[in-house]
Amino acid sequence: LKSNPSNNEEKEAQTQLTKSDELQRLHSQALSAYQQEDYEAAISLLDEILAVCVWDAELRELRAECYIKEGEPSKAISDLKAAAKLKNDNTEAFYKISRIYYQLGDHELSLSEVRECLKLDQDHKQCFSLYKQVKKLNKQIESAEEFIREGRYEDAIIKYDSVMKTEPEVPIYATRAKERICHCLSKNQQATEAIKVCTEVLQLEPTNVNAMKDRAEAYLLEDLYEE
């Protein structure tokens, strides 16, 4: 404005200043909503700001936190991935992405993301701790699946028992492990035990097709054709 105060430029500058003031007001409201744990309102306000400030990594991280609180992990991952690209050495974003994938039961993607964190900072305590946990779990699951491919069902069951001991806090791993144990017992013609474990899985996930099929095979072994 001061360098060249022509009418057109003045009008444009005033418009931008007005928009800037409005965005700052929305930012204050978004922070306030977040602090008051009104995450839905915070997301709505951040949507408006990010429509203009597309490249703001911190705002994306804040919206990701809101999505996590609202139980929308896939949307949180999307924002965190953008934040990881927008801000150099963003170890925190990679750590959070890895944590979300881990909680969702996707141990392979979790391992991939936590490795990205350690590439940036090999001494990052949180990432290294998570890396050790995910790597151990991943190795056990891979080993168990290899046993299944080889028809070594007893060994696979032992390995999946280890998976449940390695991660007792995140329920999805125990459910997946039981699902695979149910499969192994059925394949190994241990019908009574297979029916019991498959039923446990189906109580947790009534529409689990794999458990239904494996329990059906076990019922056939017991001549329980109606079941």
PDB file of C-alpha atoms in Angstrom:
ATOM      1  CA  LEU A   1       0.000   0.000   0.000  1.00  0.00           C
ATOM      2  CA  LYS A   2       2.725   2.470   0.998  1.00  0.00           C
ATOM      3  CA  SER A   3       4.917   1.724  -2.014  1.00  0.00           C
ATOM      4  CA  ASN A   4       2.246   2.243  -4.641  1.00  0.00           C
ATOM      5  CA  PRO A   5      -1.109   3.452  -3.348  1.00  0.00           C
ATOM      6  CA  SER A   6      -3.195   3.085  -6.505  1.00  0.00           C
ATOM      7  CA  ASN A   7      -6.931   2.506  -6.124  1.00  0.00           C
ATOM      8  CA  ASN A   8      -6.915  -1.085  -7.393  1.00  0.00           C
ATOM      9  CA  GLU A   9      -4.032  -2.145  -5.174  1.00  0.00           C
ATOM     10  CA  GLU A  10      -5.499  -0.426  -2.163  1.00  0.00           C
ATOM     11  CA  LYS A  11      -8.770  -2.261  -2.635  1.00  0.00           C
ATOM     12  CA  GLU A  12      -6.948  -5.606  -3.039  1.00  0.00           C
ATOM     13  CA  ALA A  13      -4.768  -4.936   0.007  1.00  0.00           C
ATOM     14  CA  GLN A  14      -7.742  -3.993   2.164  1.00  0.00           C
ATOM     15  CA  THR A  15      -9.563  -7.182   1.075  1.00  0.00           C
ATOM     16  CA  GLN A  16      -6.547  -9.303   2.033  1.00  0.00           C
ATOM     17  CA  LEU A  17      -6.199  -7.550   5.393  1.00  0.00           C
ATOM     18  CA  THR A  18      -9.879  -8.121   6.134  1.00  0.00           C
ATOM     19  CA  LYS A  19      -9.533 -11.805   5.213  1.00  0.00           C
ATOM     20  CA  SER A  20      -6.416 -12.088   7.369  1.00  0.00           C
ATOM     21  CA  ASP A  21      -8.214 -10.588  10.378  1.00  0.00           C
ATOM     22  CA  GLU A  22     -11.122 -12.976   9.848  1.00  0.00           C
ATOM     23  CA  LEU A  23      -8.797 -15.986   9.705  1.00  0.00           C
ATOM     24  CA  GLN A  24      -7.047 -14.911  12.908  1.00  0.00           C
ATOM     25  CA  ARG A  25     -10.447 -14.620  14.588  1.00  0.00           C
ATOM     26  CA  LEU A  26     -11.387 -18.127  13.385  1.00  0.00           C
ATOM     27  CA  HIS A  27      -8.014 -19.431  14.612  1.00  0.00           C
ATOM     28  CA  SER A  28      -8.650 -18.066  18.113  1.00  0.00           C
ATOM     29  CA  GLN A  29     -12.113 -19.663  18.123  1.00  0.00           C
ATOM     30  CA  ALA A  30     -10.692 -22.996  16.935  1.00  0.00           C
ATOM     31  CA  LEU A  31      -8.074 -23.037  19.729  1.00  0.00           C
ATOM     32  CA  SER A  32     -10.741 -22.122  22.256  1.00  0.00           C
ATOM     33  CA  ALA A  33     -13.044 -24.922  21.024  1.00  0.00           C
ATOM     34  CA  TYR A  34     -10.140 -27.409  21.194  1.00  0.00           C
ATOM     35  CA  GLN A  35      -9.281 -26.382  24.760  1.00  0.00           C
ATOM     36  CA  GLN A  36     -12.958 -26.770  25.718  1.00  0.00           C
ATOM     37  CA  GLU A  37     -12.904 -30.266  24.134  1.00  0.00           C
ATOM     38  CA  ASP A  38     -15.512 -29.284  21.541  1.00  0.00           C
ATOM     39  CA  TYR A  39     -13.607 -31.087  18.789  1.00  0.00           C
ATOM     40  CA  GLU A  40     -16.444 -31.046  16.266  1.00  0.00           C
ATOM     41  CA  ALA A  41     -16.622 -27.238  16.389  1.00  0.00           C
ATOM     42  CA  ALA A  42     -12.819 -26.992  16.225  1.00  0.00           C
ATOM     43  CA  ILE A  43     -12.751 -29.181  13.088  1.00  0.00           C
ATOM     44  CA  SER A  44     -15.404 -27.028  11.425  1.00  0.00           C
ATOM     45  CA  LEU A  45     -13.417 -23.839  12.123  1.00  0.00           C
ATOM     46  CA  LEU A  46     -10.119 -25.407  11.034  1.00  0.00           C
ATOM     47  CA  ASP A  47     -11.782 -26.544   7.794  1.00  0.00           C
ATOM     48  CA  GLU A  48     -12.527 -22.898   6.991  1.00  0.00           C
ATOM     49  CA  ILE A  49      -8.984 -21.744   7.769  1.00  0.00           C
ATOM     50  CA  LEU A  50      -7.264 -24.590   5.912  1.00  0.00           C
ATOM     51  CA  ALA A  51      -9.342 -23.886   2.810  1.00  0.00           C
ATOM     52  CA  VAL A  52      -7.232 -20.700   2.582  1.00  0.00           C
ATOM     53  CA  CYS A  53      -4.050 -21.606   4.509  1.00  0.00           C
ATOM     54  CA  VAL A  54      -3.546 -24.909   2.708  1.00  0.00           C
ATOM     55  CA  TRP A  55       0.149 -25.265   3.582  1.00  0.00           C
ATOM     56  CA  ASP A  56      -0.054 -24.704   7.354  1.00  0.00           C
ATOM     57  CA  ALA A  57       1.431 -27.824   8.986  1.00  0.00           C
ATOM     58  CA  GLU A  58       0.564 -26.829  12.561  1.00  0.00           C
ATOM     59  CA  LEU A  59      -3.096 -26.300  11.758  1.00  0.00           C
ATOM     60  CA  ARG A  60      -3.205 -29.711  10.081  1.00  0.00           C
ATOM     61  CA  GLU A  61      -1.635 -31.281  13.184  1.00  0.00           C
ATOM     62  CA  LEU A  62      -4.241 -29.593  15.366  1.00  0.00           C
ATOM     63  CA  ARG A  63      -7.077 -30.841  13.143  1.00  0.00           C
ATOM     64  CA  ALA A  64      -5.527 -34.333  13.241  1.00  0.00           C
ATOM     65  CA  GLU A  65      -5.660 -34.231  17.053  1.00  0.00           C
ATOM     66  CA  CYS A  66      -9.356 -33.317  16.826  1.00  0.00           C
ATOM     67  CA  TYR A  67     -10.006 -36.186  14.405  1.00  0.00           C
ATOM     68  CA  ILE A  68      -8.283 -38.609  16.800  1.00  0.00           C
ATOM     69  CA  LYS A  69     -10.480 -37.398  19.661  1.00  0.00           C
ATOM     70  CA  GLU A  70     -13.570 -37.752  17.432  1.00  0.00           C
ATOM     71  CA  GLY A  71     -12.649 -41.332  16.500  1.00  0.00           C
ATOM     72  CA  GLU A  72     -11.810 -40.628  12.853  1.00  0.00           C
ATOM     73  CA  PRO A  73      -8.288 -42.071  12.538  1.00  0.00           C
ATOM     74  CA  SER A  74      -8.141 -42.201   8.720  1.00  0.00           C
ATOM     75  CA  LYS A  75      -8.791 -38.449   8.485  1.00  0.00           C
ATOM     76  CA  ALA A  76      -6.156 -37.844  11.166  1.00  0.00           C
ATOM     77  CA  ILE A  77      -3.623 -39.874   9.163  1.00  0.00           C
ATOM     78  CA  SER A  78      -4.359 -37.809   6.047  1.00  0.00           C
ATOM     79  CA  ASP A  79      -3.645 -34.528   7.880  1.00  0.00           C
ATOM     80  CA  LEU A  80      -0.542 -35.902   9.619  1.00  0.00           C
ATOM     81  CA  LYS A  81       0.900 -37.179   6.327  1.00  0.00           C
ATOM     82  CA  ALA A  82       0.456 -33.691   4.855  1.00  0.00           C
ATOM     83  CA  ALA A  83       2.083 -32.154   7.963  1.00  0.00           C
ATOM     84  CA  ALA A  84       5.034 -34.560   7.659  1.00  0.00           C
ATOM     85  CA  LYS A  85       5.682 -33.284   4.132  1.00  0.00           C
ATOM     86  CA  LEU A  86       5.082 -29.609   4.925  1.00  0.00           C
ATOM     87  CA  LYS A  87       7.440 -29.372   7.913  1.00  0.00           C
ATOM     88  CA  ASN A  88      11.063 -30.554   7.777  1.00  0.00           C
ATOM     89  CA  ASP A  89      12.154 -33.288  10.196  1.00  0.00           C
ATOM     90  CA  ASN A  90       8.598 -33.730  11.493  1.00  0.00           C
ATOM     91  CA  THR A  91       9.327 -36.772  13.669  1.00  0.00           C
ATOM     92  CA  GLU A  92       6.217 -36.124  15.776  1.00  0.00           C
ATOM     93  CA  ALA A  93       3.911 -36.539  12.770  1.00  0.00           C
ATOM     94  CA  PHE A  94       5.534 -39.850  11.762  1.00  0.00           C
ATOM     95  CA  TYR A  95       5.309 -41.071  15.370  1.00  0.00           C
ATOM     96  CA  LYS A  96       1.604 -40.229  15.563  1.00  0.00           C
ATOM     97  CA  ILE A  97       0.856 -41.860  12.191  1.00  0.00           C
ATOM     98  CA  SER A  98       2.663 -45.010  13.328  1.00  0.00           C
ATOM     99  CA  ARG A  99       0.740 -45.050  16.618  1.00  0.00           C
ATOM    100  CA  ILE A 100      -2.614 -44.734  14.819  1.00  0.00           C
ATOM    101  CA  TYR A 101      -1.812 -47.558  12.387  1.00  0.00           C
ATOM    102  CA  TYR A 102      -0.698 -49.694  15.334  1.00  0.00           C
ATOM    103  CA  GLN A 103      -3.944 -49.070  17.225  1.00  0.00           C
ATOM    104  CA  LEU A 104      -5.883 -49.980  14.066  1.00  0.00           C
ATOM    105  CA  GLY A 105      -4.059 -53.317  13.874  1.00  0.00           C
ATOM    106  CA  ASP A 106      -2.003 -52.469  10.786  1.00  0.00           C
ATOM    107  CA  HIS A 107       1.391 -53.447  12.180  1.00  0.00           C
ATOM    108  CA  GLU A 108       3.149 -53.400   8.783  1.00  0.00           C
ATOM    109  CA  LEU A 109       2.231 -49.780   7.978  1.00  0.00           C
ATOM    110  CA  SER A 110       2.994 -48.836  11.587  1.00  0.00           C
ATOM    111  CA  LEU A 111       6.495 -50.286  11.209  1.00  0.00           C
ATOM    112  CA  SER A 112       7.030 -48.436   7.930  1.00  0.00           C
ATOM    113  CA  GLU A 113       6.051 -45.054   9.433  1.00  0.00           C
ATOM    114  CA  VAL A 114       8.072 -45.415  12.639  1.00  0.00           C
ATOM    115  CA  ARG A 115      11.134 -46.219  10.502  1.00  0.00           C
ATOM    116  CA  GLU A 116      10.628 -42.874   8.743  1.00  0.00           C
ATOM    117  CA  CYS A 117      10.745 -41.196  12.164  1.00  0.00           C
ATOM    118  CA  LEU A 118      14.002 -42.961  13.048  1.00  0.00           C
ATOM    119  CA  LYS A 119      15.553 -41.988   9.703  1.00  0.00           C
ATOM    120  CA  LEU A 120      15.127 -38.368  10.807  1.00  0.00           C
ATOM    121  CA  ASP A 121      16.263 -38.954  14.389  1.00  0.00           C
ATOM    122  CA  GLN A 122      17.690 -42.337  15.391  1.00  0.00           C
ATOM    123  CA  ASP A 123      17.733 -41.270  19.056  1.00  0.00           C
ATOM    124  CA  HIS A 124      14.019 -40.365  19.181  1.00  0.00           C
ATOM    125  CA  LYS A 125      12.947 -42.139  22.395  1.00  0.00           C
ATOM    126  CA  GLN A 126       9.234 -42.553  21.647  1.00  0.00           C
ATOM    127  CA  CYS A 127       9.843 -43.764  18.092  1.00  0.00           C
ATOM    128  CA  PHE A 128      12.562 -46.185  19.152  1.00  0.00           C
ATOM    129  CA  SER A 129      10.374 -47.652  21.895  1.00  0.00           C
ATOM    130  CA  LEU A 130       7.448 -48.060  19.478  1.00  0.00           C
ATOM    131  CA  TYR A 131       9.769 -49.474  16.806  1.00  0.00           C
ATOM    132  CA  LYS A 132      10.997 -52.233  19.139  1.00  0.00           C
ATOM    133  CA  GLN A 133       7.416 -53.191  20.043  1.00  0.00           C
ATOM    134  CA  VAL A 134       6.069 -53.186  16.475  1.00  0.00           C
ATOM    135  CA  LYS A 135       9.112 -55.001  15.077  1.00  0.00           C
ATOM    136  CA  LYS A 136       8.773 -57.795  17.654  1.00  0.00           C
ATOM    137  CA  LEU A 137       5.044 -58.181  16.988  1.00  0.00           C
ATOM    138  CA  ASN A 138       5.517 -58.034  13.209  1.00  0.00           C
ATOM    139  CA  LYS A 139       8.186 -60.750  13.349  1.00  0.00           C
ATOM    140  CA  GLN A 140       5.949 -63.040  15.418  1.00  0.00           C
ATOM    141  CA  ILE A 141       2.991 -62.624  13.037  1.00  0.00           C
ATOM    142  CA  GLU A 142       5.170 -63.213   9.960  1.00  0.00           C
ATOM    143  CA  SER A 143       6.639 -66.328  11.567  1.00  0.00           C
ATOM    144  CA  ALA A 144       3.167 -67.653  12.491  1.00  0.00           C
ATOM    145  CA  GLU A 145       1.897 -67.118   8.940  1.00  0.00           C
ATOM    146  CA  GLU A 146       4.937 -68.933   7.551  1.00  0.00           C
ATOM    147  CA  PHE A 147       4.128 -71.904   9.811  1.00  0.00           C
ATOM    148  CA  ILE A 148       0.541 -71.910   8.506  1.00  0.00           C
ATOM    149  CA  ARG A 149       1.761 -71.926   4.894  1.00  0.00           C
ATOM    150  CA  GLU A 150       3.955 -74.921   5.760  1.00  0.00           C
ATOM    151  CA  GLY A 151       1.053 -76.715   7.481  1.00  0.00           C
ATOM    152  CA  ARG A 152       2.813 -76.513  10.871  1.00  0.00           C
ATOM    153  CA  TYR A 153      -0.373 -75.633  12.745  1.00  0.00           C
ATOM    154  CA  GLU A 154       0.807 -76.453  16.281  1.00  0.00           C
ATOM    155  CA  ASP A 155       3.817 -74.164  15.861  1.00  0.00           C
ATOM    156  CA  ALA A 156       1.580 -71.423  14.448  1.00  0.00           C
ATOM    157  CA  ILE A 157      -0.754 -71.670  17.467  1.00  0.00           C
ATOM    158  CA  ILE A 158       2.208 -71.307  19.860  1.00  0.00           C
ATOM    159  CA  LYS A 159       3.425 -68.275  17.906  1.00  0.00           C
ATOM    160  CA  TYR A 160      -0.006 -66.614  17.939  1.00  0.00           C
ATOM    161  CA  ASP A 161      -0.206 -67.228  21.700  1.00  0.00           C
ATOM    162  CA  SER A 162       3.039 -65.222  21.883  1.00  0.00           C
ATOM    163  CA  VAL A 163       1.438 -62.420  19.845  1.00  0.00           C
ATOM    164  CA  MET A 164      -1.306 -62.079  22.484  1.00  0.00           C
ATOM    165  CA  LYS A 165       1.318 -61.894  25.246  1.00  0.00           C
ATOM    166  CA  THR A 166       3.403 -59.334  23.314  1.00  0.00           C
ATOM    167  CA  GLU A 167       0.423 -56.987  22.850  1.00  0.00           C
ATOM    168  CA  PRO A 168      -2.210 -57.397  25.578  1.00  0.00           C
ATOM    169  CA  GLU A 169      -3.323 -53.747  25.472  1.00  0.00           C
ATOM    170  CA  VAL A 170      -4.643 -53.392  21.893  1.00  0.00           C
ATOM    171  CA  PRO A 171      -7.659 -55.738  21.536  1.00  0.00           C
ATOM    172  CA  ILE A 172      -7.527 -56.124  17.738  1.00  0.00           C
ATOM    173  CA  TYR A 173      -4.295 -58.149  17.920  1.00  0.00           C
ATOM    174  CA  ALA A 174      -5.817 -60.674  20.321  1.00  0.00           C
ATOM    175  CA  THR A 175      -8.895 -60.980  18.087  1.00  0.00           C
ATOM    176  CA  ARG A 176      -6.789 -61.488  14.936  1.00  0.00           C
ATOM    177  CA  ALA A 177      -4.595 -64.015  16.778  1.00  0.00           C
ATOM    178  CA  LYS A 178      -7.644 -65.974  17.961  1.00  0.00           C
ATOM    179  CA  GLU A 179      -9.044 -65.919  14.428  1.00  0.00           C
ATOM    180  CA  ARG A 180      -5.847 -67.521  13.104  1.00  0.00           C
ATOM    181  CA  ILE A 181      -5.708 -70.023  16.015  1.00  0.00           C
ATOM    182  CA  CYS A 182      -9.302 -70.986  15.175  1.00  0.00           C
ATOM    183  CA  HIS A 183      -8.140 -71.574  11.577  1.00  0.00           C
ATOM    184  CA  CYS A 184      -5.166 -73.683  12.694  1.00  0.00           C
ATOM    185  CA  LEU A 185      -7.254 -75.843  15.034  1.00  0.00           C
ATOM    186  CA  SER A 186      -9.814 -76.450  12.299  1.00  0.00           C
ATOM    187  CA  LYS A 187      -7.129 -77.347   9.749  1.00  0.00           C
ATOM    188  CA  ASN A 188      -5.449 -79.579  12.334  1.00  0.00           C
ATOM    189  CA  GLN A 189      -8.773 -81.428  12.846  1.00  0.00           C
ATOM    190  CA  GLN A 190      -8.976 -80.418  16.519  1.00  0.00           C
ATOM    191  CA  ALA A 191     -12.694 -79.867  16.101  1.00  0.00           C
ATOM    192  CA  THR A 192     -13.853 -79.332  19.693  1.00  0.00           C
ATOM    193  CA  GLU A 193     -11.172 -76.744  20.443  1.00  0.00           C
ATOM    194  CA  ALA A 194     -11.682 -75.095  17.041  1.00  0.00           C
ATOM    195  CA  ILE A 195     -15.414 -74.657  17.692  1.00  0.00           C
ATOM    196  CA  LYS A 196     -14.663 -73.113  21.105  1.00  0.00           C
ATOM    197  CA  VAL A 197     -12.074 -70.598  19.811  1.00  0.00           C
ATOM    198  CA  CYS A 198     -14.021 -69.743  16.641  1.00  0.00           C
ATOM    199  CA  THR A 199     -17.095 -69.066  18.804  1.00  0.00           C
ATOM    200  CA  GLU A 200     -15.043 -66.698  20.984  1.00  0.00           C
ATOM    201  CA  VAL A 201     -14.017 -64.784  17.845  1.00  0.00           C
ATOM    202  CA  LEU A 202     -17.616 -64.627  16.594  1.00  0.00           C
ATOM    203  CA  GLN A 203     -18.805 -63.268  19.939  1.00  0.00           C
ATOM    204  CA  LEU A 204     -16.379 -60.371  19.404  1.00  0.00           C
ATOM    205  CA  GLU A 205     -17.027 -60.050  15.646  1.00  0.00           C
ATOM    206  CA  PRO A 206     -20.359 -61.650  14.675  1.00  0.00           C
ATOM    207  CA  THR A 207     -19.728 -61.069  10.943  1.00  0.00           C
ATOM    208  CA  ASN A 208     -16.204 -62.531  10.811  1.00  0.00           C
ATOM    209  CA  VAL A 209     -16.427 -64.668   7.663  1.00  0.00           C
ATOM    210  CA  ASN A 210     -13.112 -66.490   8.242  1.00  0.00           C
ATOM    211  CA  ALA A 211     -14.174 -67.650  11.695  1.00  0.00           C
ATOM    212  CA  MET A 212     -17.563 -68.766  10.330  1.00  0.00           C
ATOM    213  CA  LYS A 213     -15.907 -70.847   7.597  1.00  0.00           C
ATOM    214  CA  ASP A 214     -13.399 -72.415   9.988  1.00  0.00           C
ATOM    215  CA  ARG A 215     -16.110 -73.213  12.548  1.00  0.00           C
ATOM    216  CA  ALA A 216     -18.213 -74.755   9.758  1.00  0.00           C
ATOM    217  CA  GLU A 217     -15.270 -77.012   8.859  1.00  0.00           C
ATOM    218  CA  ALA A 218     -14.947 -78.001  12.516  1.00  0.00           C
ATOM    219  CA  TYR A 219     -18.693 -78.774  12.739  1.00  0.00           C
ATOM    220  CA  LEU A 220     -18.326 -81.029   9.656  1.00  0.00           C
ATOM    221  CA  LEU A 221     -15.565 -82.974  11.426  1.00  0.00           C
ATOM    222  CA  GLU A 222     -17.979 -83.542  14.328  1.00  0.00           C
ATOM    223  CA  ASP A 223     -20.847 -84.538  11.962  1.00  0.00           C
ATOM    224  CA  LEU A 224     -22.839 -81.519  13.183  1.00  0.00           C
ATOM    225  CA  TYR A 225     -24.323 -80.812   9.778  1.00  0.00           C
ATOM    226  CA  GLU A 226     -27.163 -78.499  10.911  1.00  0.00           C
ATOM    227  CA  GLU A 227     -24.725 -76.254  12.745  1.00  0.00           C
TER     228      GLU A 227
END
